[in-house]
């Protein structure tokens, strides 16, 4: 097998990767801030991490993955205060939606989903360690800050120009720009709005709550140890989140916090980063309402390398829906056929080599998908020519299963079809309503929308029937 290589943001280069202990990869992935259902931009990052996890499995390593759920931070407190509810009342239902959406997209379950509020003692201990060695100090606003000029490596991950570092100046909010690289809050003194929504804990520095960056360091080290193999997230986390995580963790332990830092690029809509504050988000619920399957979204996301920006569009999702339909048809044929030929076995061998090579080369999923389509083409030709070799067929099935175990792009006859069916039912109800109010133009529009998705409809005295024609 080719060497497994990953781009490491720390060194700005693609490097050979293997777990430190040779067998198990410890992987920390920054999870969602649970004040709103995660959007497809967040899920692009989680899908990149799912690809990473599955590619590591493909290489025969086991994976222990942590994905935290940030259930206390500035944004959550603000939202809870607006609604006059507790942070738990706000975050509990969002955590449930997250898991339902994750399962829909077939993102494998991580081993741990720690909630920040369950790790407050570990966070306090970390701040105590930093205070004891002089890298943390309590300021006159009652909060505890990290002194960035006391940590030599500060700014290494995000290539911060050291002239920009303003020691002594302090930034209290969780998220801030690079121009504001200042001492950041580890532990924030309680404000009345924190008390009101239950975001407060006792600490040696008085009542307060953790800063966002501290949460990840404490949870990662408590569960995975002081040096982890891979830490991943979206590119927007490089600064300040990951820079600050490194500072707090390494200043406390004197050991490297993560050996590899891996970052996925943004999902865009109309050229702008998909973000809640921009207001251009779509969610898994929207996707389901449009009848787009998990397989299609996975195909869409994996068709672009994770370190390139990707624009969400209806046309691209349509193309992916069509692509996975071909994959699904082929998968059916593979189950139906009774034997293969030497050409089939050869095509399978090629697929295995090319897909493993591509996925081992900094997770080149677009190339792996290309190899999969080449295989489907060659295998269909081999089947058309008929054969009698049952071991060739077994080989083809086995390789197809192995590659799909990483990409997971075969439409599911159960879930995916039922998503489509409920979308069609909704369209038919809209069409019936339009006809009832004699709005035939609207009814025709619905029929066109259905045709575009390959659905033919037929009216009969007992109601409207539909079928998939392509
Ligand atoms: P958040 O819930 O904002 O903490 O984000 C959760 C994850 O989604 C982080 O890894 C972010 O970097 C990532 N993320 C946020 N917006 C996008 C986007 N538009 N495209 C890709 N990843 C994103
Ligand atoms: Zn984090």
Short mmCIF file of N, CA and C in Angstrom, two decimals, residues 119-284:
data_model
loop_
_atom_site.label_atom_id
_atom_site.label_comp_id
_atom_site.label_asym_id
_atom_site.label_seq_id
_atom_site.Cartn_x
_atom_site.Cartn_y
_atom_site.Cartn_z
N UNK A 119 -17.50 19.05 31.67
CA UNK A 119 -16.05 19.00 31.92
C UNK A 119 -15.51 20.24 32.63
N UNK A 120 -16.36 20.90 33.39
CA UNK A 120 -15.95 22.14 34.06
C UNK A 120 -14.79 21.88 35.05
N UNK A 121 -14.83 20.82 35.86
CA UNK A 121 -13.69 20.60 36.79
C UNK A 121 -12.36 20.45 36.05
N UNK A 122 -12.37 19.75 34.91
CA UNK A 122 -11.14 19.57 34.12
C UNK A 122 -10.66 20.93 33.59
N UNK A 123 -11.59 21.79 33.22
CA UNK A 123 -11.22 23.11 32.69
C UNK A 123 -10.60 23.96 33.80
N UNK A 124 -11.22 23.89 34.97
CA UNK A 124 -10.69 24.66 36.11
C UNK A 124 -9.27 24.17 36.44
N UNK A 125 -9.07 22.85 36.42
CA UNK A 125 -7.74 22.30 36.72
C UNK A 125 -6.70 22.82 35.74
N UNK A 126 -7.09 22.90 34.48
CA UNK A 126 -6.14 23.37 33.46
C UNK A 126 -5.76 24.83 33.73
N UNK A 127 -6.73 25.65 34.08
CA UNK A 127 -6.43 27.05 34.38
C UNK A 127 -5.52 27.15 35.61
N UNK A 128 -5.77 26.29 36.59
CA UNK A 128 -4.92 26.29 37.79
C UNK A 128 -3.47 25.97 37.43
N UNK A 129 -3.29 25.00 36.55
CA UNK A 129 -1.93 24.66 36.12
C UNK A 129 -1.25 25.85 35.47
N UNK A 130 -2.00 26.56 34.64
CA UNK A 130 -1.44 27.70 33.92
C UNK A 130 -1.13 28.86 34.89
N UNK A 131 -2.01 29.02 35.85
CA UNK A 131 -1.80 30.09 36.83
C UNK A 131 -0.54 29.78 37.64
N UNK A 132 -0.39 28.49 38.00
CA UNK A 132 0.75 28.08 38.82
C UNK A 132 2.07 28.31 38.10
N UNK A 133 2.08 28.14 36.76
CA UNK A 133 3.37 28.33 36.07
C UNK A 133 3.51 29.72 35.46
N UNK A 134 2.60 30.60 35.80
CA UNK A 134 2.75 32.00 35.43
C UNK A 134 2.31 32.38 34.04
N UNK A 135 1.60 31.49 33.32
CA UNK A 135 1.13 31.87 31.98
C UNK A 135 -0.31 32.39 32.02
N UNK A 136 -0.97 32.25 33.19
CA UNK A 136 -2.32 32.79 33.30
C UNK A 136 -2.36 33.75 34.47
N UNK A 137 -3.20 34.76 34.37
CA UNK A 137 -3.30 35.73 35.47
C UNK A 137 -4.73 36.23 35.57
N UNK A 138 -5.10 36.61 36.78
CA UNK A 138 -6.43 37.17 36.99
C UNK A 138 -6.34 38.68 36.79
N UNK A 139 -7.22 39.21 35.94
CA UNK A 139 -7.20 40.66 35.66
C UNK A 139 -8.21 41.37 36.56
N UNK A 140 -8.17 42.70 36.50
CA UNK A 140 -9.05 43.43 37.43
C UNK A 140 -10.54 43.33 37.06
N UNK A 141 -10.87 42.79 35.88
CA UNK A 141 -12.29 42.55 35.58
C UNK A 141 -12.78 41.23 36.19
N UNK A 142 -11.89 40.54 36.95
CA UNK A 142 -12.29 39.30 37.63
C UNK A 142 -12.12 38.05 36.77
N UNK A 143 -11.79 38.23 35.49
CA UNK A 143 -11.59 37.08 34.61
C UNK A 143 -10.13 36.66 34.60
N UNK A 144 -9.89 35.40 34.17
CA UNK A 144 -8.52 34.91 34.08
C UNK A 144 -8.11 34.87 32.61
N UNK A 145 -6.94 35.41 32.32
CA UNK A 145 -6.48 35.51 30.93
C UNK A 145 -5.20 34.70 30.73
N UNK A 146 -4.96 34.33 29.48
CA UNK A 146 -3.71 33.68 29.10
C UNK A 146 -2.76 34.76 28.59
N UNK A 147 -1.53 34.77 29.13
CA UNK A 147 -0.53 35.77 28.73
C UNK A 147 0.22 35.27 27.50
N UNK A 148 -0.16 35.77 26.32
CA UNK A 148 0.42 35.18 25.10
C UNK A 148 1.92 35.39 24.97
N UNK A 149 2.46 36.45 25.58
CA UNK A 149 3.91 36.65 25.45
C UNK A 149 4.72 35.72 26.35
N UNK A 150 4.03 34.96 27.20
CA UNK A 150 4.73 33.99 28.05
C UNK A 150 4.87 32.63 27.36
N UNK A 151 4.23 32.51 26.21
CA UNK A 151 4.28 31.23 25.49
C UNK A 151 5.01 31.44 24.17
N UNK A 152 6.16 30.84 24.09
CA UNK A 152 7.06 31.14 22.97
C UNK A 152 6.47 30.81 21.60
N UNK A 153 5.75 29.71 21.53
CA UNK A 153 5.25 29.28 20.22
C UNK A 153 3.99 30.00 19.77
N UNK A 154 3.56 31.04 20.48
CA UNK A 154 2.29 31.66 20.13
C UNK A 154 2.31 32.23 18.70
N UNK A 155 1.31 31.84 17.90
CA UNK A 155 1.21 32.36 16.54
C UNK A 155 1.81 31.44 15.49
N UNK A 156 2.39 30.31 15.90
CA UNK A 156 3.07 29.44 14.94
C UNK A 156 2.08 28.80 13.96
N UNK A 157 0.94 28.33 14.46
CA UNK A 157 -0.03 27.67 13.58
C UNK A 157 -0.60 28.63 12.54
N UNK A 158 -0.97 29.83 12.98
CA UNK A 158 -1.62 30.76 12.06
C UNK A 158 -0.62 31.73 11.44
N UNK A 159 0.69 31.47 11.63
CA UNK A 159 1.74 32.34 11.08
C UNK A 159 1.49 33.80 11.42
N UNK A 160 1.24 33.99 12.68
CA UNK A 160 0.99 35.34 13.16
C UNK A 160 2.31 36.08 13.20
N UNK A 161 2.33 37.25 12.66
CA UNK A 161 3.53 38.07 12.73
C UNK A 161 3.70 38.50 14.20
N UNK A 162 4.87 38.17 14.78
CA UNK A 162 5.03 38.43 16.22
C UNK A 162 4.93 39.92 16.56
N UNK A 163 5.15 40.78 15.54
CA UNK A 163 5.02 42.22 15.81
C UNK A 163 3.57 42.58 16.11
N UNK A 164 2.65 41.67 15.63
CA UNK A 164 1.23 41.96 15.84
C UNK A 164 0.75 41.59 17.24
N UNK A 165 1.59 40.85 17.95
CA UNK A 165 1.17 40.38 19.26
C UNK A 165 1.18 41.53 20.26
N UNK A 166 0.02 41.75 20.84
CA UNK A 166 -0.08 42.85 21.79
C UNK A 166 -0.23 42.30 23.19
N UNK A 167 0.89 42.04 23.81
CA UNK A 167 0.86 41.47 25.15
C UNK A 167 0.28 42.48 26.12
N UNK A 168 -0.43 41.95 27.10
CA UNK A 168 -0.99 42.84 28.11
C UNK A 168 -2.37 43.35 27.72
N UNK A 169 -2.58 43.66 26.41
CA UNK A 169 -3.93 44.04 25.98
C UNK A 169 -4.79 42.79 26.03
N UNK A 170 -6.07 42.95 26.32
CA UNK A 170 -6.90 41.76 26.53
C UNK A 170 -8.14 41.75 25.66
N UNK A 171 -8.51 40.53 25.23
CA UNK A 171 -9.75 40.37 24.48
C UNK A 171 -10.63 39.40 25.27
N UNK A 172 -11.88 39.81 25.51
CA UNK A 172 -12.75 39.00 26.36
C UNK A 172 -13.65 38.07 25.55
N UNK A 173 -14.01 38.45 24.32
CA UNK A 173 -14.97 37.59 23.60
C UNK A 173 -14.28 36.35 23.04
N UNK A 174 -15.10 35.31 22.73
CA UNK A 174 -14.56 34.03 22.29
C UNK A 174 -13.94 34.13 20.90
N UNK A 175 -14.58 34.89 20.02
CA UNK A 175 -14.10 34.95 18.64
C UNK A 175 -13.62 36.36 18.33
N UNK A 176 -12.44 36.47 17.73
CA UNK A 176 -11.89 37.78 17.39
C UNK A 176 -10.93 37.63 16.23
N UNK A 177 -10.58 38.77 15.62
CA UNK A 177 -9.75 38.74 14.42
C UNK A 177 -8.27 38.68 14.78
N UNK A 178 -7.49 38.29 13.77
CA UNK A 178 -6.04 38.15 13.95
C UNK A 178 -5.38 39.47 14.36
N UNK A 179 -5.94 40.57 13.88
CA UNK A 179 -5.38 41.89 14.23
C UNK A 179 -5.52 42.14 15.72
N UNK A 180 -6.38 41.33 16.37
CA UNK A 180 -6.61 41.51 17.79
C UNK A 180 -5.96 40.42 18.62
N UNK A 181 -4.81 39.94 18.15
CA UNK A 181 -4.13 38.90 18.91
C UNK A 181 -3.67 39.48 20.24
N UNK A 182 -4.42 39.17 21.27
CA UNK A 182 -4.13 39.71 22.60
C UNK A 182 -4.29 38.60 23.62
N UNK A 183 -4.05 38.92 24.87
CA UNK A 183 -4.30 37.94 25.93
C UNK A 183 -5.79 37.59 25.89
N UNK A 184 -6.07 36.29 25.89
CA UNK A 184 -7.47 35.88 25.72
C UNK A 184 -8.01 35.25 27.01
N UNK A 185 -9.32 35.27 27.15
CA UNK A 185 -9.96 34.82 28.39
C UNK A 185 -10.00 33.29 28.48
N UNK A 186 -9.50 32.78 29.59
CA UNK A 186 -9.60 31.35 29.89
C UNK A 186 -10.88 31.11 30.69
N UNK A 187 -11.06 31.94 31.69
CA UNK A 187 -12.19 31.82 32.61
C UNK A 187 -12.81 33.20 32.76
N UNK A 188 -14.10 33.30 32.48
CA UNK A 188 -14.74 34.61 32.47
C UNK A 188 -15.60 34.82 33.71
N UNK A 189 -15.37 35.94 34.38
CA UNK A 189 -16.16 36.27 35.57
C UNK A 189 -17.64 36.37 35.19
N UNK A 190 -18.51 35.86 36.08
CA UNK A 190 -19.94 35.81 35.77
C UNK A 190 -20.54 37.20 35.60
N UNK A 191 -21.41 37.31 34.60
CA UNK A 191 -22.19 38.53 34.40
C UNK A 191 -23.65 38.19 34.73
N UNK A 192 -24.48 39.21 34.94
CA UNK A 192 -25.88 38.90 35.31
C UNK A 192 -26.56 37.98 34.28
N UNK A 193 -26.26 38.17 32.97
CA UNK A 193 -26.94 37.31 31.99
C UNK A 193 -26.48 35.85 32.06
N UNK A 194 -25.22 35.65 32.53
CA UNK A 194 -24.75 34.27 32.71
C UNK A 194 -25.53 33.60 33.85
N UNK A 195 -25.69 34.36 34.94
CA UNK A 195 -26.44 33.83 36.09
C UNK A 195 -27.87 33.50 35.66
N UNK A 196 -28.46 34.38 34.86
CA UNK A 196 -29.86 34.23 34.48
C UNK A 196 -30.11 32.95 33.69
N UNK A 197 -29.12 32.52 32.88
CA UNK A 197 -29.38 31.34 32.04
C UNK A 197 -28.62 30.10 32.51
N UNK A 198 -28.09 30.16 33.72
CA UNK A 198 -27.45 28.96 34.28
C UNK A 198 -26.06 28.68 33.75
N UNK A 199 -25.40 29.70 33.17
CA UNK A 199 -24.05 29.49 32.64
C UNK A 199 -22.99 29.94 33.64
N UNK A 200 -23.05 29.43 34.85
CA UNK A 200 -22.08 29.82 35.89
C UNK A 200 -21.69 28.65 36.77
N UNK A 201 -20.44 28.66 37.19
CA UNK A 201 -19.92 27.62 38.08
C UNK A 201 -18.99 28.30 39.09
N UNK A 202 -18.85 27.65 40.25
CA UNK A 202 -17.90 28.16 41.24
C UNK A 202 -16.49 27.78 40.81
N UNK A 203 -15.55 28.67 41.13
CA UNK A 203 -14.16 28.39 40.78
C UNK A 203 -13.27 29.11 41.79
N UNK A 204 -11.97 28.81 41.79
CA UNK A 204 -11.06 29.53 42.71
C UNK A 204 -11.05 31.03 42.43
N UNK A 205 -11.53 31.45 41.25
CA UNK A 205 -11.52 32.88 40.91
C UNK A 205 -12.90 33.51 41.03
N UNK A 206 -13.80 32.80 41.72
CA UNK A 206 -15.16 33.29 41.88
C UNK A 206 -16.08 32.65 40.86
N UNK A 207 -17.36 33.03 40.88
CA UNK A 207 -18.31 32.43 39.94
C UNK A 207 -18.00 32.90 38.53
N UNK A 208 -18.11 31.98 37.62
CA UNK A 208 -17.80 32.33 36.23
C UNK A 208 -18.05 31.17 35.30
N UNK A 209 -17.46 31.25 34.12
CA UNK A 209 -17.66 30.22 33.11
C UNK A 209 -16.44 30.14 32.21
N UNK A 210 -16.27 28.98 31.55
CA UNK A 210 -15.06 28.82 30.72
C UNK A 210 -15.14 29.63 29.43
N UNK A 211 -13.98 29.99 28.88
CA UNK A 211 -13.92 30.52 27.53
C UNK A 211 -14.00 29.35 26.55
N UNK A 212 -14.39 29.64 25.32
CA UNK A 212 -14.60 28.58 24.31
C UNK A 212 -13.32 27.77 24.05
N UNK A 213 -12.18 28.45 23.91
CA UNK A 213 -10.94 27.74 23.56
C UNK A 213 -10.53 26.74 24.63
N UNK A 214 -10.72 27.16 25.89
CA UNK A 214 -10.34 26.31 27.01
C UNK A 214 -11.10 24.98 26.98
N UNK A 215 -12.36 25.05 26.55
CA UNK A 215 -13.22 23.86 26.56
C UNK A 215 -12.58 22.72 25.78
N UNK A 216 -12.14 23.01 24.55
CA UNK A 216 -11.61 21.95 23.69
C UNK A 216 -10.31 21.37 24.25
N UNK A 217 -9.42 22.25 24.74
CA UNK A 217 -8.15 21.74 25.30
C UNK A 217 -8.43 20.78 26.45
N UNK A 218 -9.32 21.18 27.35
CA UNK A 218 -9.57 20.35 28.53
C UNK A 218 -10.21 19.02 28.14
N UNK A 219 -11.18 19.06 27.24
CA UNK A 219 -11.86 17.81 26.86
C UNK A 219 -10.94 16.90 26.07
N UNK A 220 -10.16 17.48 25.17
CA UNK A 220 -9.25 16.67 24.35
C UNK A 220 -8.25 15.95 25.25
N UNK A 221 -7.64 16.69 26.17
CA UNK A 221 -6.59 16.08 27.00
C UNK A 221 -7.19 15.10 28.01
N UNK A 222 -8.39 15.41 28.54
CA UNK A 222 -9.01 14.51 29.51
C UNK A 222 -9.34 13.15 28.87
N UNK A 223 -9.77 13.19 27.62
CA UNK A 223 -10.24 11.93 27.01
C UNK A 223 -9.14 11.24 26.20
N UNK A 224 -8.33 12.02 25.47
CA UNK A 224 -7.39 11.39 24.55
C UNK A 224 -5.93 11.45 25.00
N UNK A 225 -5.64 12.23 26.03
CA UNK A 225 -4.25 12.34 26.49
C UNK A 225 -3.63 13.65 26.06
N UNK A 226 -2.38 13.89 26.53
CA UNK A 226 -1.79 15.23 26.36
C UNK A 226 -1.27 15.49 24.96
N UNK A 227 -0.94 14.42 24.22
CA UNK A 227 -0.58 14.62 22.81
C UNK A 227 -1.49 13.74 21.96
N UNK A 228 -2.24 14.37 21.06
CA UNK A 228 -3.13 13.59 20.20
C UNK A 228 -2.55 13.52 18.79
N UNK A 229 -3.02 12.52 18.03
CA UNK A 229 -2.47 12.35 16.69
C UNK A 229 -2.96 13.44 15.73
N UNK A 230 -4.26 13.62 15.67
CA UNK A 230 -4.81 14.58 14.69
C UNK A 230 -5.88 15.45 15.35
N UNK A 231 -5.79 16.73 15.10
CA UNK A 231 -6.82 17.67 15.54
C UNK A 231 -7.38 18.31 14.27
N UNK A 232 -8.70 18.29 14.11
CA UNK A 232 -9.27 18.78 12.85
C UNK A 232 -10.43 19.74 13.08
N UNK A 233 -10.71 20.51 12.02
CA UNK A 233 -11.84 21.45 12.04
C UNK A 233 -11.87 22.22 10.73
N UNK A 234 -12.74 23.20 10.66
CA UNK A 234 -12.80 24.05 9.47
C UNK A 234 -11.71 25.11 9.52
N UNK A 235 -11.35 25.68 8.35
CA UNK A 235 -10.24 26.66 8.31
C UNK A 235 -10.46 27.88 9.19
N UNK A 236 -11.72 28.22 9.42
CA UNK A 236 -11.97 29.41 10.25
C UNK A 236 -11.54 29.19 11.70
N UNK A 237 -11.22 27.95 12.06
CA UNK A 237 -10.82 27.69 13.45
C UNK A 237 -9.32 27.87 13.68
N UNK A 238 -8.55 28.04 12.61
CA UNK A 238 -7.09 28.15 12.76
C UNK A 238 -6.76 29.28 13.73
N UNK A 239 -7.36 30.43 13.49
CA UNK A 239 -7.20 31.55 14.41
C UNK A 239 -8.56 32.13 14.77
N UNK A 240 -8.84 32.39 16.04
CA UNK A 240 -7.95 32.17 17.18
C UNK A 240 -8.07 30.79 17.83
N UNK A 241 -9.15 30.04 17.46
CA UNK A 241 -9.49 28.87 18.28
C UNK A 241 -8.32 27.89 18.45
N UNK A 242 -7.78 27.42 17.33
CA UNK A 242 -6.74 26.40 17.46
C UNK A 242 -5.41 26.97 17.96
N UNK A 243 -5.12 28.21 17.58
CA UNK A 243 -3.91 28.87 18.09
C UNK A 243 -3.97 28.93 19.62
N UNK A 244 -5.14 29.28 20.14
CA UNK A 244 -5.30 29.42 21.59
C UNK A 244 -5.33 28.05 22.27
N UNK A 245 -5.91 27.07 21.60
CA UNK A 245 -5.89 25.70 22.16
C UNK A 245 -4.45 25.22 22.34
N UNK A 246 -3.62 25.47 21.32
CA UNK A 246 -2.21 25.05 21.39
C UNK A 246 -1.53 25.75 22.56
N UNK A 247 -1.73 27.07 22.66
CA UNK A 247 -1.06 27.84 23.71
C UNK A 247 -1.40 27.31 25.09
N UNK A 248 -2.69 27.14 25.37
CA UNK A 248 -3.10 26.70 26.71
C UNK A 248 -2.62 25.30 27.03
N UNK A 249 -2.72 24.41 26.04
CA UNK A 249 -2.39 23.01 26.30
C UNK A 249 -0.89 22.86 26.46
N UNK A 250 -0.13 23.43 25.52
CA UNK A 250 1.32 23.22 25.55
C UNK A 250 1.97 23.98 26.70
N UNK A 251 1.41 25.15 27.04
CA UNK A 251 1.98 25.88 28.18
C UNK A 251 1.77 25.07 29.46
N UNK A 252 0.71 24.28 29.52
CA UNK A 252 0.45 23.47 30.72
C UNK A 252 1.29 22.21 30.76
N UNK A 253 1.43 21.53 29.61
CA UNK A 253 2.06 20.20 29.63
C UNK A 253 3.51 20.21 29.18
N UNK A 254 3.91 21.20 28.41
CA UNK A 254 5.25 21.20 27.84
C UNK A 254 5.41 20.19 26.73
N UNK A 255 4.28 19.60 26.26
CA UNK A 255 4.33 18.60 25.18
C UNK A 255 3.54 19.12 23.99
N UNK A 256 3.87 18.63 22.78
CA UNK A 256 3.04 19.02 21.64
C UNK A 256 1.60 18.57 21.87
N UNK A 257 0.65 19.44 21.56
CA UNK A 257 -0.76 19.12 21.82
C UNK A 257 -1.31 18.19 20.75
N UNK A 258 -1.03 18.51 19.47
CA UNK A 258 -1.48 17.63 18.39
C UNK A 258 -0.33 17.49 17.40
N UNK A 259 -0.14 16.28 16.86
CA UNK A 259 0.94 16.07 15.91
C UNK A 259 0.57 16.60 14.53
N UNK A 260 -0.72 16.45 14.17
CA UNK A 260 -1.21 16.95 12.88
C UNK A 260 -2.41 17.86 13.12
N UNK A 261 -2.42 18.98 12.40
CA UNK A 261 -3.58 19.88 12.40
C UNK A 261 -4.15 19.86 11.00
N UNK A 262 -5.41 19.43 10.86
CA UNK A 262 -6.01 19.31 9.53
C UNK A 262 -7.24 20.19 9.43
N UNK A 263 -7.31 20.97 8.36
CA UNK A 263 -8.41 21.93 8.21
C UNK A 263 -9.10 21.78 6.87
N UNK A 264 -10.43 21.77 6.93
CA UNK A 264 -11.24 21.67 5.71
C UNK A 264 -11.67 23.05 5.27
N UNK A 265 -11.79 23.23 3.94
CA UNK A 265 -12.19 24.54 3.40
C UNK A 265 -13.70 24.73 3.51
N UNK A 266 -14.12 25.95 3.18
CA UNK A 266 -15.51 26.35 3.35
C UNK A 266 -16.45 25.83 2.28
N UNK A 267 -17.69 25.69 2.69
CA UNK A 267 -18.79 25.57 1.75
C UNK A 267 -19.33 26.98 1.55
N UNK A 268 -19.55 27.35 0.30
CA UNK A 268 -20.04 28.70 -0.02
C UNK A 268 -21.45 28.62 -0.60
N UNK A 269 -22.20 29.72 -0.48
CA UNK A 269 -23.40 29.89 -1.30
C UNK A 269 -23.20 31.19 -2.05
N UNK A 270 -23.40 31.13 -3.35
CA UNK A 270 -23.19 32.31 -4.22
C UNK A 270 -21.88 33.02 -3.89
N UNK A 271 -20.84 32.25 -3.68
CA UNK A 271 -19.51 32.81 -3.49
C UNK A 271 -19.20 33.30 -2.09
N UNK A 272 -20.18 33.26 -1.17
CA UNK A 272 -19.91 33.72 0.20
C UNK A 272 -19.94 32.54 1.15
N UNK A 273 -19.09 32.58 2.17
CA UNK A 273 -19.06 31.51 3.17
C UNK A 273 -20.45 31.30 3.75
N UNK A 274 -20.89 30.04 3.79
CA UNK A 274 -22.17 29.77 4.42
C UNK A 274 -22.00 29.98 5.92
N UNK A 275 -22.79 30.87 6.48
CA UNK A 275 -22.65 31.20 7.90
C UNK A 275 -23.96 31.72 8.45
N UNK A 276 -24.20 31.38 9.71
CA UNK A 276 -25.45 31.81 10.33
C UNK A 276 -25.56 33.32 10.32
N UNK A 277 -24.43 33.99 10.57
CA UNK A 277 -24.54 35.45 10.66
C UNK A 277 -24.73 36.12 9.30
N UNK A 278 -24.36 35.43 8.22
CA UNK A 278 -24.62 35.98 6.89
C UNK A 278 -26.07 35.71 6.49
N UNK A 279 -26.63 34.65 7.07
CA UNK A 279 -28.04 34.34 6.80
C UNK A 279 -28.23 33.59 5.50
N UNK A 280 -27.18 32.94 4.98
CA UNK A 280 -27.30 32.22 3.71
C UNK A 280 -27.19 30.70 3.93
N UNK A 281 -27.77 30.22 5.02
CA UNK A 281 -27.56 28.81 5.36
C UNK A 281 -28.68 27.91 4.84
N UNK A 282 -28.32 26.68 4.51
CA UNK A 282 -29.30 25.62 4.30
C UNK A 282 -28.94 24.51 5.27
N UNK A 283 -29.96 23.75 5.65
CA UNK A 283 -29.77 22.71 6.64
C UNK A 283 -30.10 21.35 6.03
N UNK A 284 -29.88 20.31 6.82
CA UNK A 284 -30.25 18.96 6.39
C UNK A 284 -31.77 18.89 6.19
#
